[in-house]
Structure formats: structure tokens, C-alpha cells
Amino acid sequence: MGRRKATVGNDAIEGARPYRVASFFAGIGGFDLGFEMAGVETVWQCEKKSFCLDILAKHWPDVPRTDDITKVVADDIPEAEIWAGGFPCQDVSLARMGPRSGLRGKQSGLFYDFAQLIGARRPEIVILENVAALLSSHDGRDFAIIIRTLADFGYGVAWRVLDSRYFGIPQSRSRVFIVGSLGNPETAGSILFEPECGDRDDEARRPDGTKPVSPFAVRVGNPEQGYVKKLAHCLYAESARHTGTDWSRNYVSYPEGAVRRLTPLETERLQGFPDNWTMPTHEMPNQDTLESARYHACGNAVSVPVAEWLGHRIVAALRAQRAESQTSDLKVTPRSA
């Protein structure tokens, strides 16, 4: 199975082009691939790690990309309705030894560089991804900074913890997804929450900060409302600090007690990627180096089925906005007598 090129769905207006996404902190393209499966075209990528850049170039040879978000000029980013990025989690993760630096850290602090670009260009939809521990970083203050930053730029904001195990892949992987919709607070909520979700306050926050939802009410154990504190039943984590980023330390367990380490191919499948997605185009020093790079690349990726689900939700929301706008334009104001 390979990449599926973005196309406009059958229900789209004839002659319309696909919506476009600019991918920040792109990794090996989890957001990009999932969005393409939903009919969204990747037009630009930003990623620092050389191994991941090689994988991106392998699968998106014609897409322009850069390797340093701190040097990106906002006007150089191609037009895109959607900006997506899973900014680094190292400084907010519970797996970090000692106190968490949070957004003051060198890695997770790259959120501010991303935010500056968002403020300069104001794309229609912004979506961010990170570990669920972001919700509690510095007692929730870091998360509040992110929400307030987007709100100050004029975005309605909604957030939700999604677990990959409920999207057709056999691993428990809870991540918080934050969606901002420019000038339309209801749209963000409609992307992340289905109408039948029920007993939660799922309204998006308005740009002026009204209708707040507590970012700290993450419920444990309910797959619809929070996260489940366990790995998939067939997997064994060597460390209790496992966060799903180091697959080289995960093992498959068998009923009779035997265990073995996951293969790189299995880690790709656990994230929803096609087989051998992370095989580089250049030679690696040795097999151990190659496998380690593949493990870490998969572990840091956005699960493809989750990204695809989000992509479909975003496309539907944007189409609904366009249809509503066209309907408003067609309305004729009655002439006064």
C-alpha cells in the first residue's frame, strides 16, 4: 500500500481543487498522509531531523520543505487553508526525568515560533498535536497559554484527547488535539466532536474567551471523554515511563510467557503507515542505527488513521462554511417601497 494522492471527493463542487495543508514539525508525514487520504493536498513541510527529511522527500518529492522553523519567513509559506503541527513534546512529557520545562524548554518552546507564523498569516484552520501530559504541564498554565495565544489571533478553539486504539490500530496512544478556526468559534468544536458525543461541554472557546471549557477536566477510563492508562493488551513496555515514542523498548508478549521486540515494520503498522514507509533512500551506518531511527520516527509520528479522521472532519467543516457563505451571497435584500 502506498500514498494515495489527494483528490476532491465526489460530493465536492465540480472543478474545485483540494484543500491544502502546510505541515509543521512534519516528522515522517503522519498528518500529511492521513490528510491526503481525506482529500487534502500537502503543499509545504517543515522538519528538522535529517532522517525524517529523507522519508518526506521519498514520499513527497515535489513538495517544498525546510528544516528550521526558527528561520521560516511567513510570506514564504505557500497558500494553505490548513496548518498542522505536532510540536515537540520532550519538555512537557511525563516521561521526562525531573521537572518539566514546559513551553520554556528549548524543544517544546518551538511552539512560540509556530505561533508567530500563525499570527502573521492567519490560516483558516490550525491543528496542533501533543502528548496528553501537555494538559497538566505547569499545572495547566502551558496549555492555557496555547489556547489564549490562538484566541488572541482570532481563533475559536476546541480540544480533545483522542486514543489511537479507537481508530482501528492495536495500540493505546492518547494525544491531545487542539483545533483553531479563524473567526468561527463553532467550527472548531464541530471538527473534534460529533453531535452524539453527549455529556460534555464541547463548545469551542470564542476568540474573546467566552464560553470557557476547563482544559483540565480530562476523564480517565472513558474512551469518549479521556484517555485509558494502559497499552494494548498484546504489548509490554519495558519502562513505566513509556509514552509511545520509543518503540525499541516495547515487546510483544505471548500467552506462554515468551516475548520479543517489535520489528520496525510492526511499528509502522501500529501507526497506520504502509509497510516500509520508513525505509530511507540513503545508506545507514549499520542495521542497529537504521532500526533505531525507524523506531523513533514511528514513535514520534501522528497516527495516520487519527489524522485521516481529522482530515475528513476539517474538509466537511470547510465545505459547510463555503456553502453557508455562498447561500448568504445569493440572498437578495428586498427593495424598500
Tab-separated table of C-alpha atoms in Angstrom:
chain	number	residue	atom	x	y	z
A	1	MET	CA	0.000	0.000	0.000
A	2	GLY	CA	1.418	3.400	-0.971
A	3	ARG	CA	0.405	7.016	-0.811
A	4	ARG	CA	-2.978	7.991	-2.144
A	5	LYS	CA	-2.798	11.315	-3.950
A	6	ALA	CA	-5.197	13.966	-2.687
A	7	THR	CA	-8.297	14.331	-4.825
A	8	VAL	CA	-11.520	16.225	-4.468
A	9	GLY	CA	-14.313	13.992	-3.179
A	10	ASN	CA	-17.335	13.100	-5.280
A	11	ASP	CA	-19.537	15.403	-3.248
A	12	ALA	CA	-17.382	18.436	-3.922
A	13	ILE	CA	-18.283	21.151	-6.393
A	14	GLU	CA	-17.166	20.260	-9.898
A	15	GLY	CA	-13.919	21.985	-10.826
A	16	ALA	CA	-12.944	22.632	-7.214
A	17	ARG	CA	-9.393	21.915	-6.095
A	18	PRO	CA	-8.425	20.006	-2.951
A	19	TYR	CA	-7.936	21.904	0.276
A	20	ARG	CA	-4.282	22.392	1.165
A	21	VAL	CA	-2.214	21.785	4.279
A	22	ALA	CA	1.121	23.225	5.376
A	23	SER	CA	2.778	20.684	7.670
A	24	PHE	CA	4.965	21.859	10.567
A	25	PHE	CA	7.120	19.511	12.683
A	26	ALA	CA	6.163	17.052	9.950
A	27	GLY	CA	8.180	14.049	11.150
A	28	ILE	CA	7.588	11.215	8.689
A	29	GLY	CA	4.292	12.649	7.490
A	30	GLY	CA	1.577	11.204	9.725
A	31	PHE	CA	-0.602	14.286	9.421
A	32	ASP	CA	0.284	14.638	5.746
A	33	LEU	CA	-0.577	11.071	4.771
A	34	GLY	CA	-3.780	10.981	6.803
A	35	PHE	CA	-4.919	14.307	5.383
A	36	GLU	CA	-4.170	13.154	1.848
A	37	MET	CA	-6.384	10.130	2.454
A	38	ALA	CA	-9.098	12.648	3.314
A	39	GLY	CA	-8.539	14.570	0.080
A	40	VAL	CA	-6.223	17.310	1.379
A	41	GLU	CA	-3.107	18.242	-0.601
A	42	THR	CA	0.229	18.736	1.165
A	43	VAL	CA	1.883	21.889	-0.201
A	44	TRP	CA	4.734	22.550	2.258
A	45	GLN	CA	6.627	20.773	5.038
A	46	CYS	CA	8.932	21.798	7.869
A	47	GLU	CA	11.003	19.216	9.734
A	48	LYS	CA	14.378	19.331	11.492
A	49	LYS	CA	15.601	15.733	11.672
A	50	SER	CA	17.623	14.576	8.678
A	51	PHE	CA	16.266	11.004	8.760
A	52	CYS	CA	12.682	12.278	8.666
A	53	LEU	CA	13.531	14.758	5.912
A	54	ASP	CA	14.758	11.846	3.814
A	55	ILE	CA	11.478	9.976	4.367
A	56	LEU	CA	9.450	13.076	3.476
A	57	ALA	CA	11.462	13.602	0.294
A	58	LYS	CA	10.941	9.944	-0.611
A	59	HIS	CA	7.150	10.201	-0.405
A	60	TRP	CA	6.641	13.864	-1.354
A	61	PRO	CA	9.478	14.581	-3.800
A	62	ASP	CA	7.788	17.645	-5.292
A	63	VAL	CA	6.709	19.342	-2.064
A	64	PRO	CA	8.932	22.236	-0.880
A	65	ARG	CA	10.285	21.827	2.643
A	66	THR	CA	12.611	23.473	5.114
A	67	ASP	CA	14.468	22.243	8.183
A	68	ASP	CA	14.394	25.152	10.656
A	69	ILE	CA	11.138	26.691	11.843
A	70	THR	CA	13.026	29.489	13.596
A	71	LYS	CA	14.186	30.782	10.207
A	72	VAL	CA	10.918	30.431	8.302
A	73	VAL	CA	9.552	33.654	6.807
A	74	ALA	CA	5.760	33.666	6.977
A	75	ASP	CA	5.303	35.006	3.454
A	76	ASP	CA	7.378	32.136	2.040
A	77	ILE	CA	4.829	29.523	3.129
A	78	PRO	CA	2.523	28.579	0.220
A	79	GLU	CA	-1.177	29.340	0.480
A	80	ALA	CA	-2.934	26.676	2.549
A	81	GLU	CA	-6.281	26.647	4.303
A	82	ILE	CA	-4.945	24.287	6.982
A	83	TRP	CA	-1.802	24.460	9.085
A	84	ALA	CA	-0.977	21.331	11.092
A	85	GLY	CA	1.808	20.579	13.508
A	86	GLY	CA	2.742	18.288	16.369
A	87	PHE	CA	5.271	20.491	18.122
A	88	PRO	CA	7.967	18.721	20.216
A	89	CYS	CA	6.747	17.035	23.390
A	90	GLN	CA	10.053	16.481	25.205
A	91	ASP	CA	9.658	19.351	27.665
A	92	VAL	CA	6.024	18.628	28.585
A	93	SER	CA	6.084	14.823	28.627
A	94	LEU	CA	5.679	12.903	31.882
A	95	ALA	CA	8.461	10.625	30.640
A	96	ARG	CA	10.963	13.409	31.166
A	97	MET	CA	13.225	12.807	34.163
A	98	GLY	CA	12.960	15.590	36.736
A	99	PRO	CA	10.928	18.802	36.495
A	100	ARG	CA	9.272	19.553	33.186
A	101	SER	CA	10.491	22.706	31.437
A	102	GLY	CA	7.214	23.031	29.561
A	103	LEU	CA	6.949	25.784	26.981
A	104	ARG	CA	10.068	27.367	28.476
A	105	GLY	CA	12.049	24.388	27.217
A	106	LYS	CA	14.203	24.519	24.107
A	107	GLN	CA	12.170	21.888	22.228
A	108	SER	CA	8.537	22.430	23.257
A	109	GLY	CA	9.204	26.170	23.253
A	110	LEU	CA	9.268	25.992	19.449
A	111	PHE	CA	5.503	26.421	19.803
A	112	TYR	CA	6.184	30.159	20.028
A	113	ASP	CA	7.914	30.178	16.639
A	114	PHE	CA	4.936	28.323	15.197
A	115	ALA	CA	2.582	30.803	16.863
A	116	GLN	CA	4.385	33.800	15.366
A	117	LEU	CA	3.878	32.364	11.895
A	118	ILE	CA	0.209	31.659	12.621
A	119	GLY	CA	-0.288	35.233	13.767
A	120	ALA	CA	1.366	36.578	10.635
A	121	ARG	CA	-0.660	34.509	8.150
A	122	ARG	CA	-3.888	33.529	9.968
A	123	PRO	CA	-4.800	30.314	8.082
A	124	GLU	CA	-8.445	29.243	8.272
A	125	ILE	CA	-7.769	26.121	10.333
A	126	VAL	CA	-4.907	25.389	12.716
A	127	ILE	CA	-4.471	21.967	14.318
A	128	LEU	CA	-1.857	21.107	16.931
A	129	GLU	CA	-0.996	17.716	18.433
A	130	ASN	CA	0.949	16.762	21.540
A	131	VAL	CA	1.085	14.277	24.383
A	132	ALA	CA	-1.860	14.397	26.786
A	133	ALA	CA	0.555	15.491	29.529
A	134	LEU	CA	0.521	18.933	27.913
A	135	LEU	CA	-2.778	19.462	29.741
A	136	SER	CA	-1.021	19.340	33.120
A	137	SER	CA	2.308	20.985	32.251
A	138	HIS	CA	2.985	23.677	34.865
A	139	ASP	CA	-0.412	22.963	36.410
A	140	GLY	CA	-2.143	23.679	33.125
A	141	ARG	CA	-0.574	27.085	32.550
A	142	ASP	CA	1.276	25.988	29.409
A	143	PHE	CA	-1.921	24.671	27.884
A	144	ALA	CA	-3.726	27.876	28.807
A	145	ILE	CA	-1.003	29.886	27.041
A	146	ILE	CA	-1.601	27.937	23.830
A	147	ILE	CA	-5.367	28.418	23.988
A	148	ARG	CA	-5.063	32.127	24.791
A	149	THR	CA	-2.496	32.664	22.035
A	150	LEU	CA	-4.808	31.215	19.401
A	151	ALA	CA	-7.793	33.104	20.820
A	152	ASP	CA	-5.855	36.376	20.680
A	153	PHE	CA	-5.241	35.738	16.982
A	154	GLY	CA	-8.997	35.500	16.436
A	155	TYR	CA	-9.446	31.734	16.541
A	156	GLY	CA	-12.273	29.818	18.135
A	157	VAL	CA	-10.574	26.890	19.871
A	158	ALA	CA	-11.579	23.350	20.822
A	159	TRP	CA	-9.515	20.453	22.117
A	160	ARG	CA	-9.949	16.749	22.673
A	161	VAL	CA	-7.856	13.779	23.790
A	162	LEU	CA	-8.030	11.037	21.160
A	163	ASP	CA	-6.719	7.493	21.615
A	164	SER	CA	-5.420	5.710	18.512
A	165	ARG	CA	-6.849	2.392	19.712
A	166	TYR	CA	-10.328	3.618	18.756
A	167	PHE	CA	-9.285	4.334	15.167
A	168	GLY	CA	-8.574	0.784	14.057
A	169	ILE	CA	-4.981	0.237	15.162
A	170	PRO	CA	-3.878	-2.062	18.036
A	171	GLN	CA	-2.177	0.370	20.390
A	172	SER	CA	-3.250	2.738	23.159
A	173	ARG	CA	-1.892	6.158	22.303
A	174	SER	CA	-3.561	9.195	23.850
A	175	ARG	CA	-2.798	12.556	22.306
A	176	VAL	CA	-4.412	15.942	22.740
A	177	PHE	CA	-5.515	17.660	19.547
A	178	ILE	CA	-6.181	21.399	19.527
A	179	VAL	CA	-8.149	22.916	16.652
A	180	GLY	CA	-8.439	26.619	15.925
A	181	SER	CA	-10.970	28.014	13.451
A	182	LEU	CA	-10.415	31.601	12.336
A	183	GLY	CA	-13.355	33.842	13.168
A	184	ASN	CA	-15.825	30.979	13.603
A	185	PRO	CA	-15.832	29.504	17.119
A	186	GLU	CA	-18.411	26.797	16.418
A	187	THR	CA	-16.391	25.255	13.576
A	188	ALA	CA	-13.547	24.108	15.840
A	189	GLY	CA	-15.957	22.191	18.047
A	190	SER	CA	-17.742	20.647	15.064
A	191	ILE	CA	-14.425	19.238	13.834
A	192	LEU	CA	-13.427	17.499	17.059
A	193	PHE	CA	-16.800	16.476	18.456
A	194	GLU	CA	-19.647	14.513	16.931
A	195	PRO	CA	-23.166	15.697	17.856
A	196	GLU	CA	-23.872	12.387	19.593
A	197	CYS	CA	-20.894	12.685	21.972
A	198	GLY	CA	-23.310	13.881	24.615
A	199	ASP	CA	-22.435	14.715	28.192
A	200	ARG	CA	-19.541	17.098	27.803
A	201	ASP	CA	-19.186	20.816	27.387
A	202	ASP	CA	-17.869	20.661	23.839
A	203	GLU	CA	-18.470	24.201	22.685
A	204	ALA	CA	-15.430	25.876	21.238
A	205	ARG	CA	-13.972	28.832	23.026
A	206	ARG	CA	-14.776	32.121	21.324
A	207	PRO	CA	-11.964	34.468	20.319
A	208	ASP	CA	-12.946	36.823	23.172
A	209	GLY	CA	-12.547	33.995	25.677
A	210	THR	CA	-16.225	33.465	26.471
A	211	LYS	CA	-17.835	30.041	26.904
A	212	PRO	CA	-14.722	28.572	28.535
A	213	VAL	CA	-14.162	24.851	28.847
A	214	SER	CA	-11.815	23.622	31.542
A	215	PRO	CA	-8.727	22.176	29.833
A	216	PHE	CA	-8.008	20.137	32.929
A	217	ALA	CA	-11.173	18.012	33.094
A	218	VAL	CA	-9.596	15.029	31.384
A	219	ARG	CA	-11.514	11.948	32.451
A	220	VAL	CA	-9.696	8.677	32.857
A	221	GLY	CA	-11.116	5.397	31.619
A	222	ASN	CA	-13.841	6.622	29.271
A	223	PRO	CA	-12.727	6.283	25.635
A	224	GLU	CA	-15.132	9.028	24.577
A	225	GLN	CA	-14.060	11.542	27.197
A	226	GLY	CA	-10.456	10.984	28.119
A	227	TYR	CA	-7.646	8.515	27.997
A	228	VAL	CA	-7.063	4.965	29.127
A	229	LYS	CA	-3.917	4.349	31.150
A	230	LYS	CA	-2.680	1.171	29.550
A	231	LEU	CA	-1.012	-0.224	26.484
A	232	ALA	CA	-2.797	-2.511	24.082
A	233	HIS	CA	-3.135	-5.956	25.670
A	234	CYS	CA	-0.607	-7.647	23.391
A	235	LEU	CA	2.204	-5.176	24.136
A	236	TYR	CA	4.618	-4.975	27.028
A	237	ALA	CA	6.502	-1.782	27.909
A	238	GLU	CA	9.979	-2.160	29.357
A	239	SER	CA	9.621	1.165	31.168
A	240	ALA	CA	6.710	2.530	33.177
A	241	ARG	CA	7.566	5.894	31.640
A	242	HIS	CA	6.628	4.715	28.167
A	243	THR	CA	4.924	7.426	26.108
A	244	GLY	CA	4.809	5.725	22.740
A	245	THR	CA	7.845	7.480	21.284
A	246	ASP	CA	10.476	4.746	21.753
A	247	TRP	CA	9.169	1.584	20.140
A	248	SER	CA	12.546	-0.133	20.530
A	249	ARG	CA	11.610	-0.675	24.198
A	250	ASN	CA	8.273	-2.363	23.522
A	251	TYR	CA	7.750	-6.082	23.277
A	252	VAL	CA	5.097	-8.477	22.053
A	253	SER	CA	4.033	-10.899	24.780
A	254	TYR	CA	2.606	-14.371	24.203
A	255	PRO	CA	0.271	-16.387	26.480
A	256	GLU	CA	3.009	-18.874	27.345
A	257	GLY	CA	5.228	-16.060	28.597
A	258	ALA	CA	7.591	-15.615	25.654
A	259	VAL	CA	8.349	-12.078	24.493
A	260	ARG	CA	10.054	-10.487	21.534
A	261	ARG	CA	10.815	-6.958	20.453
A	262	LEU	CA	8.585	-5.257	17.914
A	263	THR	CA	10.043	-5.011	14.426
A	264	PRO	CA	10.242	-1.650	12.604
A	265	LEU	CA	7.649	-2.966	10.157
A	266	GLU	CA	5.262	-3.671	13.025
A	267	THR	CA	5.758	-0.190	14.453
A	268	GLU	CA	4.807	1.255	11.065
A	269	ARG	CA	1.642	-0.823	11.042
A	270	LEU	CA	0.859	0.178	14.641
A	271	GLN	CA	0.839	3.786	13.464
A	272	GLY	CA	-1.159	3.089	10.310
A	273	PHE	CA	1.668	3.621	7.818
A	274	PRO	CA	2.179	1.470	4.719
A	275	ASP	CA	4.841	-1.220	5.021
A	276	ASN	CA	8.433	0.016	4.754
A	277	TRP	CA	7.319	3.650	4.874
A	278	THR	CA	10.390	4.497	6.962
A	279	MET	CA	12.990	2.744	4.804
A	280	PRO	CA	15.386	5.557	3.852
A	281	THR	CA	16.757	6.221	0.404
A	282	HIS	CA	20.338	6.529	1.669
A	283	GLU	CA	22.663	4.054	3.335
A	284	MET	CA	22.775	3.930	7.141
A	285	PRO	CA	25.989	3.087	9.060
A	286	ASN	CA	24.634	-0.243	10.310
A	287	GLN	CA	21.449	-2.197	10.968
A	288	ASP	CA	21.140	-1.060	14.588
A	289	THR	CA	21.330	2.598	13.567
A	290	LEU	CA	18.729	2.034	10.870
A	291	GLU	CA	16.307	0.250	13.177
A	292	SER	CA	16.740	2.828	15.928
A	293	ALA	CA	15.963	5.665	13.515
A	294	ARG	CA	12.859	3.875	12.256
A	295	TYR	CA	11.634	3.129	15.793
A	296	HIS	CA	11.978	6.723	16.915
A	297	ALA	CA	10.489	8.154	13.734
A	298	CYS	CA	7.382	5.995	14.100
A	299	GLY	CA	7.152	6.676	17.813
A	300	ASN	CA	7.075	10.427	17.265
A	301	ALA	CA	4.545	10.303	14.433
A	302	VAL	CA	0.866	11.175	14.409
A	303	SER	CA	-1.197	8.014	13.938
A	304	VAL	CA	-2.358	8.037	10.323
A	305	PRO	CA	-5.957	6.845	10.927
A	306	VAL	CA	-6.461	9.609	13.500
A	307	ALA	CA	-5.120	12.192	11.055
A	308	GLU	CA	-7.382	10.844	8.320
A	309	TRP	CA	-10.441	11.135	10.584
A	310	LEU	CA	-9.486	14.695	11.453
A	311	GLY	CA	-8.885	15.478	7.789
A	312	HIS	CA	-12.364	14.338	6.825
A	313	ARG	CA	-13.848	16.405	9.659
A	314	ILE	CA	-11.917	19.500	8.601
A	315	VAL	CA	-12.877	19.119	4.937
A	316	ALA	CA	-16.542	18.739	5.886
A	317	ALA	CA	-16.367	21.832	8.092
A	318	LEU	CA	-14.687	23.943	5.415
A	319	ARG	CA	-17.210	22.828	2.807
A	320	ALA	CA	-20.053	23.714	5.152
A	321	GLN	CA	-18.551	27.162	5.649
A	322	ARG	CA	-18.239	27.670	1.889
A	323	ALA	CA	-21.805	26.520	1.295
A	324	GLU	CA	-23.118	28.841	4.006
A	325	SER	CA	-21.147	31.740	2.557
A	326	GLN	CA	-22.454	31.069	-0.954
A	327	THR	CA	-26.017	30.866	0.340
A	328	SER	CA	-25.606	34.205	2.091
A	329	ASP	CA	-24.238	35.790	-1.084
A	330	LEU	CA	-27.267	34.612	-3.057
A	331	LYS	CA	-29.771	36.170	-0.703
A	332	VAL	CA	-31.468	39.216	-2.179
A	333	THR	CA	-32.339	42.087	0.096
A	334	PRO	CA	-35.912	43.317	-0.688
A	335	ARG	CA	-36.106	46.830	-2.022
A	336	SER	CA	-37.859	49.364	0.149
A	337	ALA	CA	-41.065	50.801	-1.260
